[in-house]
mmCIF file of C-alpha atoms in Angstrom:
data_model
loop_
_atom_site.group_PDB
_atom_site.id
_atom_site.type_symbol
_atom_site.label_atom_id
_atom_site.label_comp_id
_atom_site.label_asym_id
_atom_site.label_seq_id
_atom_site.Cartn_x
_atom_site.Cartn_y
_atom_site.Cartn_z
ATOM 1 C CA ALA U 25 247.927 28.652 -39.973
ATOM 2 C CA GLN U 26 245.826 28.046 -37.025
ATOM 3 C CA SER U 27 246.676 27.006 -33.486
ATOM 4 C CA VAL U 28 245.143 25.996 -30.318
ATOM 5 C CA THR U 29 246.327 26.533 -26.766
ATOM 6 C CA GLN U 30 244.702 24.447 -24.162
ATOM 7 C CA LEU U 31 245.903 25.873 -20.557
ATOM 8 C CA GLY U 32 246.651 23.030 -18.261
ATOM 9 C CA SER U 33 247.482 19.690 -19.091
ATOM 10 C CA HIS U 34 245.768 18.416 -16.109
ATOM 11 C CA VAL U 35 242.481 19.751 -14.413
ATOM 12 C CA SER U 36 241.353 18.492 -11.133
ATOM 13 C CA VAL U 37 238.135 19.127 -9.490
ATOM 14 C CA SER U 38 235.918 17.465 -6.821
ATOM 15 C CA GLU U 39 232.815 15.608 -7.581
ATOM 16 C CA GLY U 40 229.853 17.993 -7.903
ATOM 17 C CA ALA U 41 232.106 21.203 -8.584
ATOM 18 C CA LEU U 42 232.281 23.495 -11.641
ATOM 19 C CA VAL U 43 234.339 22.157 -14.436
ATOM 20 C CA LEU U 44 236.324 24.787 -16.523
ATOM 21 C CA LEU U 45 238.754 23.614 -19.297
ATOM 22 C CA ARG U 46 240.233 26.525 -21.138
ATOM 23 C CA CYS U 47 240.844 26.961 -24.938
ATOM 24 C CA ASN U 48 242.155 29.678 -26.987
ATOM 25 C CA TYR U 49 242.893 29.759 -30.451
ATOM 26 C CA SER U 50 244.420 31.669 -33.290
ATOM 27 C CA SER U 51 243.219 31.980 -36.760
ATOM 28 C CA SER U 52 243.035 34.656 -39.448
ATOM 29 C CA VAL U 53 239.626 33.491 -40.192
ATOM 30 C CA PRO U 54 236.608 32.795 -38.543
ATOM 31 C CA PRO U 55 237.215 29.449 -37.354
ATOM 32 C CA TYR U 56 234.980 26.185 -36.288
ATOM 33 C CA LEU U 57 235.512 25.156 -33.224
ATOM 34 C CA PHE U 58 234.991 21.608 -31.579
ATOM 35 C CA TRP U 59 235.716 19.639 -28.495
ATOM 36 C CA TYR U 60 236.205 16.269 -28.103
ATOM 37 C CA VAL U 61 236.562 13.901 -25.193
ATOM 38 C CA GLN U 62 238.406 10.851 -25.543
ATOM 39 C CA TYR U 63 238.511 7.753 -22.729
ATOM 40 C CA PRO U 64 241.566 5.572 -22.577
ATOM 41 C CA ASN U 65 242.690 3.833 -25.832
ATOM 42 C CA GLN U 66 239.475 4.690 -27.362
ATOM 43 C CA GLY U 67 238.590 7.351 -30.479
ATOM 44 C CA LEU U 68 237.234 10.509 -29.917
ATOM 45 C CA GLN U 69 233.529 11.643 -29.179
ATOM 46 C CA LEU U 70 232.423 14.636 -30.133
ATOM 47 C CA LEU U 71 230.870 16.929 -26.901
ATOM 48 C CA LEU U 72 230.116 19.878 -28.801
ATOM 49 C CA LYS U 73 230.649 22.316 -31.702
ATOM 50 C CA TYR U 74 230.719 26.066 -32.917
ATOM 51 C CA THR U 75 230.147 26.727 -36.577
ATOM 52 C CA THR U 76 228.043 30.156 -36.963
ATOM 53 C CA GLY U 77 225.326 31.608 -34.771
ATOM 54 C CA ALA U 78 224.381 31.434 -31.422
ATOM 55 C CA THR U 79 227.887 31.746 -29.656
ATOM 56 C CA LEU U 80 226.830 29.657 -26.591
ATOM 57 C CA VAL U 81 226.853 25.967 -27.583
ATOM 58 C CA LYS U 82 225.280 23.033 -25.508
ATOM 59 C CA GLY U 83 226.671 19.803 -25.940
ATOM 60 C CA ILE U 84 226.390 16.515 -24.701
ATOM 61 C CA ASN U 85 226.173 15.082 -21.068
ATOM 62 C CA GLY U 86 225.583 18.343 -19.744
ATOM 63 C CA PHE U 87 229.190 20.281 -21.080
ATOM 64 C CA GLU U 88 228.516 23.772 -22.789
ATOM 65 C CA ALA U 89 230.892 26.242 -24.308
ATOM 66 C CA GLU U 90 230.909 29.622 -25.199
ATOM 67 C CA PHE U 91 232.977 30.968 -28.181
ATOM 68 C CA LYS U 92 234.010 34.502 -27.215
ATOM 69 C CA LYS U 93 235.680 36.072 -30.506
ATOM 70 C CA SER U 94 237.305 39.251 -28.928
ATOM 71 C CA GLU U 95 239.030 36.958 -26.243
ATOM 72 C CA THR U 96 239.785 34.249 -28.911
ATOM 73 C CA SER U 97 238.205 31.695 -26.711
ATOM 74 C CA PHE U 98 236.014 28.609 -26.452
ATOM 75 C CA HIS U 99 236.090 27.404 -22.764
ATOM 76 C CA LEU U 100 234.311 24.301 -21.730
ATOM 77 C CA THR U 101 232.175 23.981 -18.407
ATOM 78 C CA LYS U 102 229.808 21.811 -17.247
ATOM 79 C CA PRO U 103 228.050 22.951 -13.541
ATOM 80 C CA SER U 104 228.651 19.647 -11.415
ATOM 81 C CA ALA U 105 231.400 17.286 -12.201
ATOM 82 C CA HIS U 106 230.765 13.573 -12.161
ATOM 83 C CA MET U 107 232.804 10.959 -11.752
ATOM 84 C CA SER U 108 232.254 9.191 -15.347
ATOM 85 C CA ASP U 109 233.623 12.779 -16.717
ATOM 86 C CA ALA U 110 237.455 11.774 -15.833
ATOM 87 C CA ALA U 111 238.990 11.537 -19.114
ATOM 88 C CA GLU U 112 241.015 13.573 -21.891
ATOM 89 C CA TYR U 113 239.318 16.459 -23.463
ATOM 90 C CA PHE U 114 240.713 18.070 -27.055
ATOM 91 C CA CYS U 115 239.741 21.284 -28.345
ATOM 92 C CA ALA U 116 239.993 21.753 -32.005
ATOM 93 C CA VAL U 117 239.686 24.196 -34.675
ATOM 94 C CA SER U 118 239.211 23.715 -38.552
ATOM 95 C CA LEU U 119 238.958 26.279 -41.123
ATOM 96 C CA ASP U 120 236.793 24.548 -43.376
ATOM 97 C CA SER U 121 234.065 26.897 -44.590
ATOM 98 C CA GLY U 122 232.643 24.066 -46.963
ATOM 99 C CA GLY U 123 235.084 24.611 -50.146
ATOM 100 C CA GLY U 124 237.799 22.648 -48.799
ATOM 101 C CA ALA U 125 238.654 19.622 -46.822
ATOM 102 C CA ASP U 126 240.989 20.305 -43.792
ATOM 103 C CA GLY U 127 241.778 18.158 -41.288
ATOM 104 C CA LEU U 128 241.384 19.550 -37.460
ATOM 105 C CA THR U 129 244.073 21.002 -35.640
ATOM 106 C CA PHE U 130 244.146 20.038 -31.645
ATOM 107 C CA GLY U 131 245.504 21.464 -28.837
ATOM 108 C CA LYS U 132 247.980 19.226 -26.900
ATOM 109 C CA GLY U 133 244.375 18.222 -24.332
ATOM 110 C CA THR U 134 243.591 18.473 -20.745
ATOM 111 C CA HIS U 135 243.463 15.346 -18.321
ATOM 112 C CA LEU U 136 240.242 16.038 -16.149
ATOM 113 C CA ILE U 137 240.453 14.635 -12.673
ATOM 114 C CA ILE U 138 237.694 14.223 -10.742
ATOM 115 C CA GLN U 139 238.141 14.006 -6.944
ATOM 116 C CA PRO U 140 235.536 11.642 -4.928
ATOM 117 C CA GLY B 26 224.440 8.752 -36.670
ATOM 118 C CA ALA B 27 227.465 8.324 -39.141
ATOM 119 C CA VAL B 28 229.777 5.826 -37.704
ATOM 120 C CA VAL B 29 233.190 4.838 -38.913
ATOM 121 C CA SER B 30 234.777 1.451 -38.206
ATOM 122 C CA GLN B 31 238.542 1.265 -37.744
ATOM 123 C CA HIS B 32 240.345 -2.234 -37.486
ATOM 124 C CA PRO B 33 242.310 -3.449 -36.101
ATOM 125 C CA SER B 34 241.915 -1.901 -32.724
ATOM 126 C CA ARG B 35 245.203 -3.410 -31.600
ATOM 127 C CA VAL B 36 248.034 -4.860 -33.481
ATOM 128 C CA ILE B 37 251.852 -5.956 -32.462
ATOM 129 C CA CYS B 38 254.088 -6.914 -35.481
ATOM 130 C CA LYS B 39 257.826 -7.659 -35.913
ATOM 131 C CA SER B 40 260.042 -4.799 -37.088
ATOM 132 C CA GLY B 41 260.554 -4.964 -40.549
ATOM 133 C CA THR B 42 257.057 -6.231 -41.400
ATOM 134 C CA SER B 43 254.117 -4.321 -42.841
ATOM 135 C CA VAL B 44 250.527 -3.501 -40.877
ATOM 136 C CA LYS B 45 247.429 -2.357 -42.806
ATOM 137 C CA ILE B 46 244.623 -0.644 -40.794
ATOM 138 C CA GLU B 47 241.387 0.029 -42.224
ATOM 139 C CA CYS B 48 239.005 2.561 -41.769
ATOM 140 C CA ARG B 49 235.280 2.232 -43.097
ATOM 141 C CA SER B 50 232.210 4.744 -42.989
ATOM 142 C CA LEU B 51 229.377 2.391 -42.409
ATOM 143 C CA ASP B 52 226.387 4.401 -43.198
ATOM 144 C CA PHE B 53 227.840 7.281 -45.531
ATOM 145 C CA GLN B 54 230.041 8.141 -48.188
ATOM 146 C CA ALA B 55 233.367 9.315 -46.889
ATOM 147 C CA THR B 56 235.232 11.559 -49.840
ATOM 148 C CA THR B 57 237.817 12.500 -47.516
ATOM 149 C CA MET B 58 238.947 10.988 -44.531
ATOM 150 C CA PHE B 59 241.906 11.618 -42.183
ATOM 151 C CA TRP B 60 244.597 9.908 -40.392
ATOM 152 C CA TYR B 61 245.845 11.249 -37.189
ATOM 153 C CA ARG B 62 248.876 9.961 -34.862
ATOM 154 C CA GLN B 63 248.763 10.109 -31.188
ATOM 155 C CA PHE B 64 251.836 9.518 -28.874
ATOM 156 C CA PRO B 65 251.071 8.550 -25.438
ATOM 157 C CA LYS B 66 249.709 11.539 -23.346
ATOM 158 C CA GLN B 67 250.115 14.007 -26.226
ATOM 159 C CA SER B 68 247.493 15.461 -28.816
ATOM 160 C CA LEU B 69 246.608 14.181 -32.174
ATOM 161 C CA MET B 70 248.793 15.036 -35.185
ATOM 162 C CA LEU B 71 247.399 15.172 -38.537
ATOM 163 C CA MET B 72 249.310 12.907 -40.511
ATOM 164 C CA ALA B 73 247.653 13.087 -44.239
ATOM 165 C CA THR B 74 244.390 13.520 -45.503
ATOM 166 C CA SER B 75 243.056 10.926 -47.673
ATOM 167 C CA ASN B 76 240.698 11.982 -50.865
ATOM 168 C CA GLU B 77 238.662 8.826 -52.837
ATOM 169 C CA GLY B 78 240.080 8.062 -56.246
ATOM 170 C CA SER B 79 243.522 10.305 -55.452
ATOM 171 C CA LYS B 80 246.730 10.660 -54.163
ATOM 172 C CA ALA B 81 246.902 11.248 -50.466
ATOM 173 C CA THR B 82 247.993 15.003 -49.061
ATOM 174 C CA TYR B 83 250.704 14.519 -46.458
ATOM 175 C CA GLU B 84 251.442 16.723 -43.695
ATOM 176 C CA GLN B 85 255.161 18.260 -43.678
ATOM 177 C CA GLY B 86 257.388 15.596 -42.044
ATOM 178 C CA VAL B 87 255.175 12.658 -42.654
ATOM 179 C CA GLU B 88 256.810 10.026 -44.933
ATOM 180 C CA LYS B 89 254.460 8.904 -47.561
ATOM 181 C CA ASP B 90 256.425 6.037 -48.686
ATOM 182 C CA LYS B 91 256.353 4.812 -45.153
ATOM 183 C CA PHE B 92 252.891 5.367 -44.358
ATOM 184 C CA LEU B 93 250.713 4.248 -47.815
ATOM 185 C CA ILE B 94 247.360 5.664 -47.808
ATOM 186 C CA ASN B 95 244.533 4.233 -50.164
ATOM 187 C CA HIS B 96 241.174 5.637 -50.706
ATOM 188 C CA ALA B 97 240.123 3.251 -53.255
ATOM 189 C CA SER B 98 236.277 3.762 -52.306
ATOM 190 C CA LEU B 99 234.029 6.080 -50.821
ATOM 191 C CA THR B 100 233.750 3.751 -47.447
ATOM 192 C CA LEU B 101 237.009 2.570 -47.272
ATOM 193 C CA SER B 102 240.651 4.061 -46.704
ATOM 194 C CA THR B 103 243.492 2.094 -45.590
ATOM 195 C CA LEU B 104 246.802 3.321 -43.865
ATOM 196 C CA THR B 105 249.525 0.707 -44.347
ATOM 197 C CA VAL B 106 252.699 1.324 -42.160
ATOM 198 C CA THR B 107 255.581 -0.360 -44.158
ATOM 199 C CA SER B 108 259.042 -1.696 -42.833
ATOM 200 C CA ALA B 109 257.393 -0.995 -39.160
ATOM 201 C CA HIS B 110 260.057 -0.142 -36.627
ATOM 202 C CA PRO B 111 259.496 0.319 -32.702
ATOM 203 C CA GLU B 112 259.511 4.027 -33.202
ATOM 204 C CA ASP B 113 256.359 3.810 -35.259
ATOM 205 C CA SER B 114 254.450 2.161 -32.306
ATOM 206 C CA SER B 115 251.538 4.833 -31.363
ATOM 207 C CA PHE B 116 247.974 5.186 -31.612
ATOM 208 C CA TYR B 117 246.637 5.784 -34.859
ATOM 209 C CA ILE B 118 243.056 7.107 -35.444
ATOM 210 C CA CYS B 119 240.849 7.831 -38.894
ATOM 211 C CA SER B 120 238.343 10.263 -39.233
ATOM 212 C CA ALA B 121 235.895 11.157 -41.946
ATOM 213 C CA LYS B 122 234.245 14.438 -42.587
ATOM 214 C CA ILE B 123 230.644 14.493 -43.124
ATOM 215 C CA GLY B 124 228.997 16.697 -45.380
ATOM 216 C CA GLN B 125 229.993 19.839 -46.906
ATOM 217 C CA GLY B 126 231.465 22.300 -44.390
ATOM 218 C CA ALA B 127 232.373 22.033 -41.108
ATOM 219 C CA THR B 128 229.345 20.331 -40.383
ATOM 220 C CA GLY B 129 231.109 17.500 -38.299
ATOM 221 C CA TYR B 130 233.885 14.827 -38.195
ATOM 222 C CA THR B 131 233.483 11.473 -36.965
ATOM 223 C CA PHE B 132 236.271 9.421 -35.804
ATOM 224 C CA GLY B 133 237.219 5.580 -35.780
ATOM 225 C CA SER B 134 237.809 3.935 -32.081
ATOM 226 C CA GLY B 135 241.544 3.792 -33.439
ATOM 227 C CA THR B 136 244.209 1.355 -33.703
ATOM 228 C CA ARG B 137 247.118 0.762 -30.835
ATOM 229 C CA LEU B 138 250.384 -0.436 -32.969
ATOM 230 C CA THR B 139 253.090 -2.091 -30.874
ATOM 231 C CA VAL B 140 256.258 -3.072 -33.147
ATOM 232 C CA VAL B 141 258.653 -5.367 -31.074
#
């Protein structure tokens, strides 16, 4: 079974500073990896995903993540934080390679706080 | 892009009554939908996988008689919380799988259920 660990339930950065949200996974097979953002009382919005190919993935709103197989990591970064980035961020993994229909396994989430 | 519409967004019901939550794929056919539950400030936990025309697959620990799932068409899956109790109060989110493989999952906007 796969699992996802997000280090730090809360991360606080200053506006304009680098954002780094950590995600490590465990999986017996190559996973598909996702980052989602959730605003209060709303559903999830996909930021970016890694399936195959280039390990550095660029997403929406200036976010990017790098898949590092040797470190089993998929950390999310943004060079310069904006106040509107304050939200809950979830890392997720799927083992679905096309034949099945697996749901996603989510990490516990990281609440990103932006200090003015 | 693929949109999933989830209704209602909020519902308050009395203990002992049943509540139905609808999840519709608006511009694509969703053979597989997923239902998640999210407790306050916690991650999403997969409850069940809903396949069109067949019985849902429930995750371990989820009562199938309490959380009835129906996926009668390629665009509609419903979750009915039967004989609701205060401990069923939660945020429920549906998700649909887009295409084959891990090409993406799109999420509904969630339903905040409060049982009084």
